[in-house]
PDB file of C-alpha atoms in Angstrom:
ATOM      1  CA  MET A   1      -1.429   2.283 -33.112  1.00  0.00           C
ATOM      2  CA  SER A   2      -1.017  -1.195 -32.127  1.00  0.00           C
ATOM      3  CA  HIS A   3      -2.503  -2.160 -28.786  1.00  0.00           C
ATOM      4  CA  GLU A   4      -0.224  -4.599 -27.807  1.00  0.00           C
ATOM      5  CA  LYS A   5       2.555  -2.138 -27.547  1.00  0.00           C
ATOM      6  CA  TYR A   6       0.543  -0.408 -24.966  1.00  0.00           C
ATOM      7  CA  GLN A   7      -0.421  -3.504 -23.364  1.00  0.00           C
ATOM      8  CA  SER A   8       1.347  -2.296 -20.011  1.00  0.00           C
ATOM      9  CA  CYS A   9      -0.346   1.203 -20.375  1.00  0.00           C
ATOM     10  CA  ILE A  10      -4.176  -0.631 -20.670  1.00  0.00           C
ATOM     11  CA  GLU A  11      -3.464  -2.995 -17.388  1.00  0.00           C
ATOM     12  CA  ILE A  12      -2.491   0.213 -15.468  1.00  0.00           C
ATOM     13  CA  CYS A  13      -5.065   2.472 -16.299  1.00  0.00           C
ATOM     14  CA  GLN A  14      -7.448  -0.573 -15.704  1.00  0.00           C
ATOM     15  CA  ALA A  15      -5.866  -1.241 -12.128  1.00  0.00           C
ATOM     16  CA  CYS A  16      -5.903   2.305 -11.673  1.00  0.00           C
ATOM     17  CA  ALA A  17     -10.032   2.484 -12.279  1.00  0.00           C
ATOM     18  CA  VAL A  18     -10.588  -0.617  -9.920  1.00  0.00           C
ATOM     19  CA  VAL A  19      -8.754   1.383  -7.129  1.00  0.00           C
ATOM     20  CA  CYS A  20     -10.318   4.565  -7.611  1.00  0.00           C
ATOM     21  CA  GLU A  21     -13.712   2.401  -7.366  1.00  0.00           C
ATOM     22  CA  HIS A  22     -12.496   1.060  -4.184  1.00  0.00           C
ATOM     23  CA  CYS A  23     -11.834   4.365  -2.716  1.00  0.00           C
ATOM     24  CA  THR A  24     -14.775   5.589  -3.791  1.00  0.00           C
ATOM     25  CA  SER A  25     -16.555   3.249  -1.668  1.00  0.00           C
ATOM     26  CA  ALA A  26     -14.541   3.313   1.272  1.00  0.00           C
ATOM     27  CA  CYS A  27     -14.871   7.148   1.371  1.00  0.00           C
ATOM     28  CA  LEU A  28     -18.688   6.626   0.867  1.00  0.00           C
ATOM     29  CA  ASN A  29     -18.136   4.526   4.565  1.00  0.00           C
ATOM     30  CA  GLU A  30     -15.791   7.487   6.413  1.00  0.00           C
ATOM     31  CA  GLN A  31     -17.673   9.816   9.200  1.00  0.00           C
ATOM     32  CA  ASP A  32     -17.097  12.921   7.411  1.00  0.00           C
ATOM     33  CA  ILE A  33     -18.682  12.233   3.882  1.00  0.00           C
ATOM     34  CA  GLN A  34     -18.714  16.450   3.093  1.00  0.00           C
ATOM     35  CA  ALA A  35     -14.412  16.599   3.311  1.00  0.00           C
ATOM     36  CA  LEU A  36     -14.531  13.991   0.885  1.00  0.00           C
ATOM     37  CA  LYS A  37     -16.758  15.318  -1.864  1.00  0.00           C
ATOM     38  CA  ARG A  38     -13.866  16.253  -4.287  1.00  0.00           C
ATOM     39  CA  CYS A  39     -11.889  13.201  -3.412  1.00  0.00           C
ATOM     40  CA  LEU A  40     -15.535  11.224  -4.243  1.00  0.00           C
ATOM     41  CA  GLN A  41     -15.871  13.184  -7.445  1.00  0.00           C
ATOM     42  CA  LEU A  42     -12.528  12.737  -8.988  1.00  0.00           C
ATOM     43  CA  ASN A  43     -12.634   9.828  -8.047  1.00  0.00           C
ATOM     44  CA  ARG A  44     -15.331   8.728 -10.193  1.00  0.00           C
ATOM     45  CA  ASP A  45     -14.298  11.063 -13.088  1.00  0.00           C
ATOM     46  CA  CYS A  46     -10.920   9.134 -12.984  1.00  0.00           C
ATOM     47  CA  ALA A  47     -11.912   5.667 -13.072  1.00  0.00           C
ATOM     48  CA  ASP A  48     -14.219   6.534 -15.962  1.00  0.00           C
ATOM     49  CA  MET A  49     -11.723   8.160 -17.484  1.00  0.00           C
ATOM     50  CA  CYS A  50      -8.765   5.015 -16.919  1.00  0.00           C
ATOM     51  CA  ILE A  51     -11.627   2.500 -18.572  1.00  0.00           C
ATOM     52  CA  LEU A  52     -12.289   4.804 -21.405  1.00  0.00           C
ATOM     53  CA  ALA A  53      -8.612   5.443 -22.299  1.00  0.00           C
ATOM     54  CA  ALA A  54      -7.822   1.431 -21.978  1.00  0.00           C
ATOM     55  CA  ASN A  55     -10.710   0.753 -24.253  1.00  0.00           C
ATOM     56  CA  LEU A  56      -9.507   3.119 -26.736  1.00  0.00           C
ATOM     57  CA  MET A  57      -6.111   1.602 -26.268  1.00  0.00           C
ATOM     58  CA  ALA A  58      -7.065  -2.021 -26.698  1.00  0.00           C
ATOM     59  CA  ARG A  59      -9.421  -1.283 -30.058  1.00  0.00           C
ATOM     60  CA  GLY A  60      -6.388   0.907 -31.352  1.00  0.00           C
ATOM     61  CA  SER A  61      -8.530   4.048 -31.887  1.00  0.00           C
ATOM     62  CA  GLN A  62      -6.954   7.263 -33.320  1.00  0.00           C
ATOM     63  CA  PHE A  63      -7.869   9.395 -30.182  1.00  0.00           C
ATOM     64  CA  ALA A  64      -6.328   7.228 -27.928  1.00  0.00           C
ATOM     65  CA  VAL A  65      -3.103   9.153 -27.645  1.00  0.00           C
ATOM     66  CA  GLN A  66      -5.131  12.245 -26.554  1.00  0.00           C
ATOM     67  CA  ILE A  67      -7.207  10.462 -24.432  1.00  0.00           C
ATOM     68  CA  CYS A  68      -4.603   9.117 -22.371  1.00  0.00           C
ATOM     69  CA  ALA A  69      -3.163  12.962 -22.209  1.00  0.00           C
ATOM     70  CA  LEU A  70      -6.167  13.471 -20.549  1.00  0.00           C
ATOM     71  CA  CYS A  71      -6.347  10.616 -18.291  1.00  0.00           C
ATOM     72  CA  ALA A  72      -3.084  11.940 -17.144  1.00  0.00           C
ATOM     73  CA  ASP A  73      -4.311  15.265 -15.763  1.00  0.00           C
ATOM     74  CA  ILE A  74      -7.190  13.961 -14.482  1.00  0.00           C
ATOM     75  CA  CYS A  75      -5.018  10.773 -12.528  1.00  0.00           C
ATOM     76  CA  LYS A  76      -2.557  13.605 -11.516  1.00  0.00           C
ATOM     77  CA  ALA A  77      -5.774  15.796 -10.198  1.00  0.00           C
ATOM     78  CA  CYS A  78      -7.124  12.541  -8.354  1.00  0.00           C
ATOM     79  CA  GLY A  79      -3.713  11.803  -7.200  1.00  0.00           C
ATOM     80  CA  ASP A  80      -3.424  15.217  -5.616  1.00  0.00           C
ATOM     81  CA  GLU A  81      -6.521  14.961  -4.192  1.00  0.00           C
ATOM     82  CA  CYS A  82      -6.410  11.663  -2.508  1.00  0.00           C
ATOM     83  CA  ASP A  83      -2.847  12.815  -1.233  1.00  0.00           C
ATOM     84  CA  LYS A  84      -4.517  15.328   0.786  1.00  0.00           C
ATOM     85  CA  HIS A  85      -6.166  12.298   2.991  1.00  0.00           C
ATOM     86  CA  LYS A  86      -3.233  10.050   2.628  1.00  0.00           C
ATOM     87  CA  HIS A  87      -3.956   9.289   6.842  1.00  0.00           C
ATOM     88  CA  MET A  88      -6.535   6.946   5.340  1.00  0.00           C
ATOM     89  CA  GLU A  89      -5.303   3.614   3.642  1.00  0.00           C
ATOM     90  CA  HIS A  90      -7.786   3.857   1.027  1.00  0.00           C
ATOM     91  CA  CYS A  91      -6.833   7.268  -0.226  1.00  0.00           C
ATOM     92  CA  ARG A  92      -3.093   6.854  -0.118  1.00  0.00           C
ATOM     93  CA  ARG A  93      -3.587   3.682  -1.998  1.00  0.00           C
ATOM     94  CA  CYS A  94      -5.648   5.344  -4.625  1.00  0.00           C
ATOM     95  CA  ALA A  95      -3.187   8.701  -5.015  1.00  0.00           C
ATOM     96  CA  GLU A  96      -0.526   6.125  -5.462  1.00  0.00           C
ATOM     97  CA  ALA A  97      -2.174   3.932  -8.040  1.00  0.00           C
ATOM     98  CA  CYS A  98      -3.229   7.780  -9.968  1.00  0.00           C
ATOM     99  CA  TYR A  99       0.216   8.854 -10.027  1.00  0.00           C
ATOM    100  CA  ARG A 100       0.924   5.700 -11.657  1.00  0.00           C
ATOM    101  CA  CYS A 101      -0.921   5.702 -14.126  1.00  0.00           C
ATOM    102  CA  GLU A 102      -0.354   9.120 -14.664  1.00  0.00           C
ATOM    103  CA  GLU A 103       3.199   8.473 -15.263  1.00  0.00           C
ATOM    104  CA  GLU A 104       2.629   5.451 -17.826  1.00  0.00           C
ATOM    105  CA  CYS A 105       0.114   7.534 -19.777  1.00  0.00           C
ATOM    106  CA  ARG A 106       2.220  10.280 -20.028  1.00  0.00           C
ATOM    107  CA  LYS A 107       5.022   7.494 -21.333  1.00  0.00           C
ATOM    108  CA  MET A 108       2.579   6.512 -23.541  1.00  0.00           C
ATOM    109  CA  THR A 109       1.788   9.700 -25.296  1.00  0.00           C
ATOM    110  CA  LYS A 110       5.277  10.775 -25.527  1.00  0.00           C
ATOM    111  CA  ALA A 111       6.054   7.578 -27.176  1.00  0.00           C
ATOM    112  CA  ALA A 112       3.107   7.625 -29.511  1.00  0.00           C
ATOM    113  CA  LYS A 113       3.710  11.199 -30.494  1.00  0.00           C
ATOM    114  CA  ALA A 114       7.592  10.439 -31.670  1.00  0.00           C
ATOM    115  CA  ALA A 115       6.398   7.554 -33.345  1.00  0.00           C
TER     116      ALA A 115
END
């Protein structure tokens, strides 16, 4: 797998990780942290998975396609959770970034499997 072919997916994964980290930090400053517990957990999982996916794509790993499929699933779960808190700007932005990353990872895995 050539990393140049998946540069868009790499960049979107990296951007999603940053947005998830920002959302985590912002959630920790909210009044009712307990209500955001699942959001916080998924943000951390999503950020870590997005970085892993980007790194594996960048190095052309044979496991990049499988990791990107899992990344899409985690991004979907994180996006769905953040969407529940979309009245908070940071969660709304995070949901958008997660859904965008999910879509890009699904496109990447579909294209890689078709090749």
